[in-house]
Rosetta silent file (secondary structure, phi, psi, omega in degrees, C-alpha in Angstrom):
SEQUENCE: XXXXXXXXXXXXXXXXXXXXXXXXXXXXXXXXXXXXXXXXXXXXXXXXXXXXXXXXXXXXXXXXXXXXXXXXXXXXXXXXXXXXXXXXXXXXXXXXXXXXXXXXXXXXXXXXXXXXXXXXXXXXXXXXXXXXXXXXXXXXXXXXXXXXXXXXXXXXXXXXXXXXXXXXXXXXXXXXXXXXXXXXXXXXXXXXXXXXXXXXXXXXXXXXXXXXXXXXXXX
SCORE:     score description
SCORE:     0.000 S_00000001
   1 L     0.000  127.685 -169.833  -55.728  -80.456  -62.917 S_00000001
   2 L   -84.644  168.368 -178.469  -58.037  -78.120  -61.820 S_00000001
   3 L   -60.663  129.920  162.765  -61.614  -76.990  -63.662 S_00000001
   4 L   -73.988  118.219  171.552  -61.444  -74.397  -66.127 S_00000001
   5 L  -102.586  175.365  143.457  -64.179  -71.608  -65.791 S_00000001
   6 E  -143.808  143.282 -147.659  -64.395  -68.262  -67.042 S_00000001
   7 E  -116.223  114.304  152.599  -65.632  -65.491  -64.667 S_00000001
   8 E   -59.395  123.030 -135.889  -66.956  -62.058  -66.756 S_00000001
   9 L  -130.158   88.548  155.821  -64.832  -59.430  -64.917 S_00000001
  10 L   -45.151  -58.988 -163.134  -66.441  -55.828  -65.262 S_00000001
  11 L   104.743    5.352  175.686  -63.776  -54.668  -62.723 S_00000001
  12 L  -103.346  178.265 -156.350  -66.764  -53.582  -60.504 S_00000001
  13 H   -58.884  -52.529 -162.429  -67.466  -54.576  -56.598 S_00000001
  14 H   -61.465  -65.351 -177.361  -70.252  -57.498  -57.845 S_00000001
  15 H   -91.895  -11.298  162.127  -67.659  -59.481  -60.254 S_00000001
  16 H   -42.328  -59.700  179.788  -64.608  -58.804  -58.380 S_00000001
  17 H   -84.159   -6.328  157.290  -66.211  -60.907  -55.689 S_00000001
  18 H   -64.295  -38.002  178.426  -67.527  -63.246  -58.174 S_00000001
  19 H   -55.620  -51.631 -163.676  -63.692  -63.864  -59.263 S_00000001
  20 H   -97.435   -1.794  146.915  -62.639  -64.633  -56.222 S_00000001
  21 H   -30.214  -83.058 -158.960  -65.646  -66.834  -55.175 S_00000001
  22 H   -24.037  -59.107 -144.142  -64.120  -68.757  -58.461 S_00000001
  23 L  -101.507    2.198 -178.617  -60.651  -68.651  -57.465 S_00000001
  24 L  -102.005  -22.765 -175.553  -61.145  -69.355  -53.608 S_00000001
  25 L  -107.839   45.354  112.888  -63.255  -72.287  -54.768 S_00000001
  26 L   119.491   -1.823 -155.663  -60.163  -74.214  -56.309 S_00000001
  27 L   -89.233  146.080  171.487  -61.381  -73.404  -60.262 S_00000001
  28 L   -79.677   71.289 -177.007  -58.776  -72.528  -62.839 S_00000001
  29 L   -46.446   91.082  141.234  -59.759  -68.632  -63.643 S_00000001
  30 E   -93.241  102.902  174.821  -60.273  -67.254  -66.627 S_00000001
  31 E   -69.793  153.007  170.362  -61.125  -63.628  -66.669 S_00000001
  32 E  -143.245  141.776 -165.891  -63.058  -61.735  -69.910 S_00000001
  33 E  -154.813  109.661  169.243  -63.575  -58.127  -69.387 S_00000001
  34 E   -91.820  129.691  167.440  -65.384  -56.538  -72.180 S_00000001
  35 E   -99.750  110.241 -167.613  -65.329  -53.082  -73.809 S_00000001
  36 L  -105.091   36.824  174.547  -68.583  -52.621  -75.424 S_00000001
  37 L    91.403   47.409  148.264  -68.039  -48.734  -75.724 S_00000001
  38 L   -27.308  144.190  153.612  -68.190  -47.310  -72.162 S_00000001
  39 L   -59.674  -38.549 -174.813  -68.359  -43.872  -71.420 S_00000001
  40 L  -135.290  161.385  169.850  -64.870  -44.583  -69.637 S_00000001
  41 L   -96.610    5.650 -171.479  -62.472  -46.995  -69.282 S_00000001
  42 H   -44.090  -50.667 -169.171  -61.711  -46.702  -65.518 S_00000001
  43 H   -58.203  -40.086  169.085  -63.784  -49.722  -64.654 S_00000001
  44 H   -54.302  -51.321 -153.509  -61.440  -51.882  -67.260 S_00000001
  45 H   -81.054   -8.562  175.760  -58.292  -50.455  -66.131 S_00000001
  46 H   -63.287  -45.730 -150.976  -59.355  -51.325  -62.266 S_00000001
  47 H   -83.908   -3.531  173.417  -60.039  -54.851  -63.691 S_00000001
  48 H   -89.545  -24.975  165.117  -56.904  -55.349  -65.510 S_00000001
  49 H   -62.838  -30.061  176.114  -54.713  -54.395  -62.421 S_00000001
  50 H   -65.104  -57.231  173.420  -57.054  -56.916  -60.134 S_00000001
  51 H   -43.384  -45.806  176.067  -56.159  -59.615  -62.448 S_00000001
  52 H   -62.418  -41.548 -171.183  -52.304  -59.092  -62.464 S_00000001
  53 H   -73.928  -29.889 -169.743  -52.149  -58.817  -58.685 S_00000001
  54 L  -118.041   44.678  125.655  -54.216  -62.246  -58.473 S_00000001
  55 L    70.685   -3.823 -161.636  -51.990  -63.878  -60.888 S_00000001
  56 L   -70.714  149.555  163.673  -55.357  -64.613  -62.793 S_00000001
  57 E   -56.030  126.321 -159.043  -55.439  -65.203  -67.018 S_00000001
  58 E  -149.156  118.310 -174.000  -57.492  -62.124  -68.172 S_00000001
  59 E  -108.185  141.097  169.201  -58.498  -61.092  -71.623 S_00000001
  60 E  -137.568  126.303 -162.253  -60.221  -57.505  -72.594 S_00000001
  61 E  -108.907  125.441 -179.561  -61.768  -57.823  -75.592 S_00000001
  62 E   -84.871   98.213  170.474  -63.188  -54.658  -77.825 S_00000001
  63 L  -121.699   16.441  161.398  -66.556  -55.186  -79.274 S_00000001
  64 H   -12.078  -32.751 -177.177  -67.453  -51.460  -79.338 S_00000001
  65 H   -89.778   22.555 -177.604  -68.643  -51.761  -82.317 S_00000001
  66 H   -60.450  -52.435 -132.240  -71.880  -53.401  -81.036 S_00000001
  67 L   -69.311  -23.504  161.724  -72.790  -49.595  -80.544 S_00000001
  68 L   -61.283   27.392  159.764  -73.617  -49.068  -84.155 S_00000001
  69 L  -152.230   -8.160  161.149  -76.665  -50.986  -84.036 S_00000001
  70 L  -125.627  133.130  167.529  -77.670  -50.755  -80.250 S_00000001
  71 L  -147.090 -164.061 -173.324  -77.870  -47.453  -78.458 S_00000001
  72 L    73.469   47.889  165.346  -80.033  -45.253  -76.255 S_00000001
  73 L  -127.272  120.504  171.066  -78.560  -46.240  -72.959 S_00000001
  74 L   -40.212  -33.456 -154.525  -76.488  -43.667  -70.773 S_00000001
  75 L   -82.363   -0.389  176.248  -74.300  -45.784  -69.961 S_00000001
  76 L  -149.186  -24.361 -168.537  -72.546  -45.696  -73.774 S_00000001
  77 L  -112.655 -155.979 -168.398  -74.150  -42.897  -75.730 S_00000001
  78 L   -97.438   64.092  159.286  -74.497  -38.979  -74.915 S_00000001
  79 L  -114.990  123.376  178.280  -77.221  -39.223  -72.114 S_00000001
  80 L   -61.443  155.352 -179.196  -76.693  -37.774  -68.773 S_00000001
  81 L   -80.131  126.161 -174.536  -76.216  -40.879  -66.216 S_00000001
  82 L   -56.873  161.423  153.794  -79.742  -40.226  -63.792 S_00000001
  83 L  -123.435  145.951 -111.894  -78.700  -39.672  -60.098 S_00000001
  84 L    86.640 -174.531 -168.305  -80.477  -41.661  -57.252 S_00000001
  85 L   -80.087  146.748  174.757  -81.466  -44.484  -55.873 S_00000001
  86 L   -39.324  -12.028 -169.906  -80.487  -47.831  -57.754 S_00000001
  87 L  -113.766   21.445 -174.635  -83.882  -49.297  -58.260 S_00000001
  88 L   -68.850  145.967  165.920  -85.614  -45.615  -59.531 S_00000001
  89 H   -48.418  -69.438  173.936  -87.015  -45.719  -62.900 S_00000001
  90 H   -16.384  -39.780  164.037  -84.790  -43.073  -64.029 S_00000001
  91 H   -59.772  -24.938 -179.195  -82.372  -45.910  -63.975 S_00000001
  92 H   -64.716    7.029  160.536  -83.640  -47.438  -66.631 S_00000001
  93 H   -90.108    7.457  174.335  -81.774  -45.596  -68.987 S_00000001
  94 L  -109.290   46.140  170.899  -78.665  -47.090  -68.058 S_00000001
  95 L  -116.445  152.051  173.688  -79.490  -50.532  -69.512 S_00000001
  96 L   -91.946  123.103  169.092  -77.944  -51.626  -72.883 S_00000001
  97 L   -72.690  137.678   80.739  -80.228  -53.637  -74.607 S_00000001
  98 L   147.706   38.492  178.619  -80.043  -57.317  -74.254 S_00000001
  99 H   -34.152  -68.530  174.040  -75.836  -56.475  -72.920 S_00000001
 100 H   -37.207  -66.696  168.885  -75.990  -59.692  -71.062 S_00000001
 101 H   -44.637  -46.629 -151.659  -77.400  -61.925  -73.354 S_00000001
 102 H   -71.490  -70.093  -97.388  -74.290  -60.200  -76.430 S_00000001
 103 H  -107.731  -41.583  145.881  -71.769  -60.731  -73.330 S_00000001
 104 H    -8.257  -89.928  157.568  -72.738  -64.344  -72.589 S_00000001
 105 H   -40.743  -39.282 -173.690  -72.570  -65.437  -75.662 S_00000001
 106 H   -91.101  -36.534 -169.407  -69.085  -64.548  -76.276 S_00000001
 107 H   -76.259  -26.452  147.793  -67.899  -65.501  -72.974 S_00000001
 108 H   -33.887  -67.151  170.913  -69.478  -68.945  -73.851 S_00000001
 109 H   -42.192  -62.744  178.426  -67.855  -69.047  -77.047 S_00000001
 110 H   -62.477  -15.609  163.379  -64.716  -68.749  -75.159 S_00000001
 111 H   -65.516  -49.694  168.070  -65.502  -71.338  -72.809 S_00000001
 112 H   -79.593  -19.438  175.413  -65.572  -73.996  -75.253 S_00000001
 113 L   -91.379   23.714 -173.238  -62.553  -73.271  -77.062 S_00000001
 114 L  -139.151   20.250  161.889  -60.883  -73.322  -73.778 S_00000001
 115 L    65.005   20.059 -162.445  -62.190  -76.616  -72.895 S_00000001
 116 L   -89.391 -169.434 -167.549  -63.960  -74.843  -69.354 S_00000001
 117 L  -138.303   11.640 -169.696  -67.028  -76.350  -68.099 S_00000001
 118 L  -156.131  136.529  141.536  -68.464  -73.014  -66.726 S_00000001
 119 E   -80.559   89.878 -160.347  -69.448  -69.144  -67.244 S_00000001
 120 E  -116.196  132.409 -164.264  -69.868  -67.224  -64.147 S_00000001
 121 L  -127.325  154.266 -153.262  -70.983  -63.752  -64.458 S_00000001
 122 L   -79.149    7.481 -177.690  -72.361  -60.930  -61.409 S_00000001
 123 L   -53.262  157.100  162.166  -76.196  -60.459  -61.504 S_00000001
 124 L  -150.015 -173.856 -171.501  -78.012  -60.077  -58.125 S_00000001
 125 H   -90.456    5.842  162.909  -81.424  -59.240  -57.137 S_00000001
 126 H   -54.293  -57.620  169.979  -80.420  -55.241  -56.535 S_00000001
 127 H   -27.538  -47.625 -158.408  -80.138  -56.216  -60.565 S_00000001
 128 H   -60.974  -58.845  168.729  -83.821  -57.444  -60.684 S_00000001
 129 L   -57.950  -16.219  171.324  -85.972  -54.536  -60.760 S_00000001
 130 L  -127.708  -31.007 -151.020  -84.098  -52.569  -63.709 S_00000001
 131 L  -112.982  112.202  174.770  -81.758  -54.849  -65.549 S_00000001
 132 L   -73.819  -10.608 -175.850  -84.376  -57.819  -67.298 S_00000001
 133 L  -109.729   65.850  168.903  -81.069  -59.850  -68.285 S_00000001
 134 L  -142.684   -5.202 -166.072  -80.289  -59.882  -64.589 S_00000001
 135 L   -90.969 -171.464  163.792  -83.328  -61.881  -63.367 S_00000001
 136 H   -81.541  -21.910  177.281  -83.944  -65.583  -62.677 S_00000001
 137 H   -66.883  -45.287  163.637  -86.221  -66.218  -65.317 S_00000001
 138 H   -29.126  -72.938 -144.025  -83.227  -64.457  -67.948 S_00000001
 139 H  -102.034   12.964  137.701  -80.573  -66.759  -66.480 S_00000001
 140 H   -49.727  -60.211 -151.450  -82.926  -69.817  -66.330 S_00000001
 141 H   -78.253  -57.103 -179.020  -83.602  -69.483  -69.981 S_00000001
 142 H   -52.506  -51.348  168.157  -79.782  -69.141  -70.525 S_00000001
 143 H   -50.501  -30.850 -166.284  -78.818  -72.285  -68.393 S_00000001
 144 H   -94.444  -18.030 -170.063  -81.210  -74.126  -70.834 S_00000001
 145 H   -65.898  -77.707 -156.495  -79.595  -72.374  -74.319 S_00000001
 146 H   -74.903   -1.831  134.282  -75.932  -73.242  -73.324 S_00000001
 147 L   -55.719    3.819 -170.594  -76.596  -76.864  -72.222 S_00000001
 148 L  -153.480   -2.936  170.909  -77.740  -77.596  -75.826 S_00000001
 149 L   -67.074  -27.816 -170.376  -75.800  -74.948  -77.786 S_00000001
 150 L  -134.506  175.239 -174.555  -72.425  -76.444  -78.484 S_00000001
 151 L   -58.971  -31.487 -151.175  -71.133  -79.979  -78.405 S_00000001
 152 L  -128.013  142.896  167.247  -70.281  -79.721  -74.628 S_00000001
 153 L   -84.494  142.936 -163.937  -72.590  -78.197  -72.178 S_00000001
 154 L  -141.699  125.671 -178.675  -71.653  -74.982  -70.692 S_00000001
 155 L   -86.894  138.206  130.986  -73.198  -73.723  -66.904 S_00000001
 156 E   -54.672  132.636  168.496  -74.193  -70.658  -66.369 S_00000001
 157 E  -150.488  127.353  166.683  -73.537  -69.896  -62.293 S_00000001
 158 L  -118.894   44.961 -179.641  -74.392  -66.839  -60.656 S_00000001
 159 L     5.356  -81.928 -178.647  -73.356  -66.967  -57.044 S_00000001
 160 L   -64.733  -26.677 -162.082  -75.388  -64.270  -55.986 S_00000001
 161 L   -34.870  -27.854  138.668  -78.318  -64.293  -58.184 S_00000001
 162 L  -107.802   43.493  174.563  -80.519  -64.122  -54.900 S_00000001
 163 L  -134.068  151.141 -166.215  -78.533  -61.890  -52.922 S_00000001
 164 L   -93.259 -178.269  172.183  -78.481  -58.099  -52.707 S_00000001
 165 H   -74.318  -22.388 -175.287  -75.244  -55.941  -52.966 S_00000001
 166 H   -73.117  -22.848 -172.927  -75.115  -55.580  -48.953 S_00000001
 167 H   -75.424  -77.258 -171.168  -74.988  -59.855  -48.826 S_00000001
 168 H   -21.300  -65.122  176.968  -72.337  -59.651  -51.495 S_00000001
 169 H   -57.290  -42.197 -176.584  -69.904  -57.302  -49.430 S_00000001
 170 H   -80.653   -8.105  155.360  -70.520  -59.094  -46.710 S_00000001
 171 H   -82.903  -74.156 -158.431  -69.013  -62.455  -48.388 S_00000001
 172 H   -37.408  -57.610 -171.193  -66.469  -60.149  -49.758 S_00000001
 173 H   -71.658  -25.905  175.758  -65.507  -58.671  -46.507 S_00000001
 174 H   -47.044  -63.677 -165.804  -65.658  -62.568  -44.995 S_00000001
 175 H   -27.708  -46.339 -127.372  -62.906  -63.072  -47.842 S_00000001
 176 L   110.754  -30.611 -166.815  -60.658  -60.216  -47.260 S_00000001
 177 L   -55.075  152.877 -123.172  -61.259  -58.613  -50.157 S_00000001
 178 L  -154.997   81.441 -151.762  -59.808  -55.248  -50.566 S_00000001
 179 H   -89.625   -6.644  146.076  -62.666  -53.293  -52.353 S_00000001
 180 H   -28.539  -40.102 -165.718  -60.130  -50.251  -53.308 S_00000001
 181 H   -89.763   19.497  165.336  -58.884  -52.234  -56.518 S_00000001
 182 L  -115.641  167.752  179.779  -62.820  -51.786  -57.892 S_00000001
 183 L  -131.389  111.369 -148.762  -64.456  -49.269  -59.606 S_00000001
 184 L  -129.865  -17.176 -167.022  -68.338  -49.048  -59.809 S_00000001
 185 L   -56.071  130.971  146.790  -69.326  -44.878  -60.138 S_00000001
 186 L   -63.486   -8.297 -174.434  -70.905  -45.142  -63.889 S_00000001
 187 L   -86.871  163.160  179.316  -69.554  -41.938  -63.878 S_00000001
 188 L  -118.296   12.863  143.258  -65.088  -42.241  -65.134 S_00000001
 189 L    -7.228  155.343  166.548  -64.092  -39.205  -63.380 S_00000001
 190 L   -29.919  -83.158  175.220  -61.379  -39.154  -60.761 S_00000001
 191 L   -74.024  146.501  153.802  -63.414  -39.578  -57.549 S_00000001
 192 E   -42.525  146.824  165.487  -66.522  -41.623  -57.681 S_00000001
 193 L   -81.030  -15.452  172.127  -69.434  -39.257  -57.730 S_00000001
 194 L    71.859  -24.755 -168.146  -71.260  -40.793  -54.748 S_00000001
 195 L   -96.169    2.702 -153.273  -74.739  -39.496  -56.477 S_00000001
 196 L   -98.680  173.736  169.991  -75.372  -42.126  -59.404 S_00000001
 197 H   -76.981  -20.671  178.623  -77.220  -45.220  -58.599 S_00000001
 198 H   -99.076   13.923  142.464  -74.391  -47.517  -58.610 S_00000001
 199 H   -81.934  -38.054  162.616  -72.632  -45.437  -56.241 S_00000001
 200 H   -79.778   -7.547  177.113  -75.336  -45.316  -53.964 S_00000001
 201 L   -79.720  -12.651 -165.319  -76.290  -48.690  -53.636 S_00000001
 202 H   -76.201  -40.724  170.177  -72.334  -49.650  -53.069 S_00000001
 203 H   -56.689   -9.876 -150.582  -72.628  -46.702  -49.992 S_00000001
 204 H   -95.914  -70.504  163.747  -75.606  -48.319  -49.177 S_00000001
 205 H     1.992  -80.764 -142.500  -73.720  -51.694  -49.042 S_00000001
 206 H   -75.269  -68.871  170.728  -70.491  -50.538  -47.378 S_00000001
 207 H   -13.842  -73.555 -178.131  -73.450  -48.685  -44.607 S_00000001
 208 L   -63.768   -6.901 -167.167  -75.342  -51.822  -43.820 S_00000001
 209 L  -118.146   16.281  179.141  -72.304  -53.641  -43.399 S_00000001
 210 L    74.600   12.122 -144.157  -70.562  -51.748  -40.941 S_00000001
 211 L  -146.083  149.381  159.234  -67.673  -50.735  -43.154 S_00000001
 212 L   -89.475  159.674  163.536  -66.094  -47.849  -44.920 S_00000001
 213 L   -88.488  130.588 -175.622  -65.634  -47.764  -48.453 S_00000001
 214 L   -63.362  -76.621 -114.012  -61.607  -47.121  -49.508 S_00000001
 215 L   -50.069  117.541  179.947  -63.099  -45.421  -52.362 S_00000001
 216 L   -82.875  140.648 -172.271  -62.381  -41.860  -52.492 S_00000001
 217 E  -113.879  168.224 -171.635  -65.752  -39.838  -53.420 S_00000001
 218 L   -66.235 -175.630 -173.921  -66.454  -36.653  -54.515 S_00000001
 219 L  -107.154    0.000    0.000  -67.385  -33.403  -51.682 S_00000001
């Protein structure tokens, strides 16, 4: 009987290839794909179609209402999203405060009532410079919580957690993976917007790596 995990599933390029790290390395895959009040829902509706095609269990869970008591991030209230590069200050309005830590927690929670023995979620060090619950000291400190929180110890693992987004794709493209079925523009338009920071580091990516991106982008 294989190991239960559960893999936090945004539905963007980073945990897409964390799921199928999970699921290529023999673990019994449980996705959680949270809506904590996006601007859009694209990135969900990418991640509930990846899941169906890869047969995986996949829950999307509404906790929106976090946003009454945390706000000032673009990325959920009525701030334009900055455009530029991913590590610019100006990104730093697209962080949620302590998002990780909230997102953890729950996916933990679910991890013990499901008997897993693991939580594996998509920071990398592109992450490091804007997002603080993306770094190694963050997901040190976390590894040490959820060993001692519940009855059962629960890992944190973060495949990438020293690797950039261009390393990522390129274990992704080693896979196969088929980077169409993700969605990463913060913007929820049609087309990606190509200008935001998480669109340019994924061109950045797709660039260093020799590769086009299926994604169609704006003109």
């Amino acid at each position: 009987m294989s190991e239960k995990v559960v893999v936090i599933f945004s539905g963007g390029m980073d945990s897409y290839t964390v799921l199928n790290h999970a699921i290529k390395k023999g673990f019994d895959v449980y996705a959680l794909t949270f809506d904590y009040g996006q601007r859009h829902v694209k990135e969900i509706d990418y991640a509930k179609r990846a899941c169906e095609e890869l047969n995986v269990h996949h829950k999307i869970v509404d906790i929106s209402a976090i946003n009454s008591i945390i706000a000032g991030s673009s990325l959920t209230d009525n701030i334009d999203i900055p455009e530029g590069h991913y590590e610019a200050e100006t990104m730093q309005s697209t962080v949620v405060p302590n998002r990780n830590m909230i997102l953890l927690s729950l996916a933990v929670g679910y991890a013990v009532s499901l008997n897993a023995t693991k939580v594996f979620y998509g920071a990398h060090s592109g992450d490091h410079a804007i997002y603080p619950d993306c770094r190694p000291e963050f997901v040190k400190r976390m590894q040490d919580v959820c060993a001692i929180a519940n009855y059962d110890a629960i890992d944190i693992v973060v495949p990438y957690l020293h690797n950039d987004k261009i390393e990522i794709l390129a274990d992704g493209l080693a896979m196969k993976l088929d980077y169409n079925k993700t969605w990463t523009c913060y913007n929820g338009r049609e087309k990606a917007c190509g200008k935001c920071g998480a669109c340019q580091e994924r061109l950045e990516a797709f660039e260093k790596n020799n590769a086009s991106d299926p994604l169609e982008y704006e003109a």
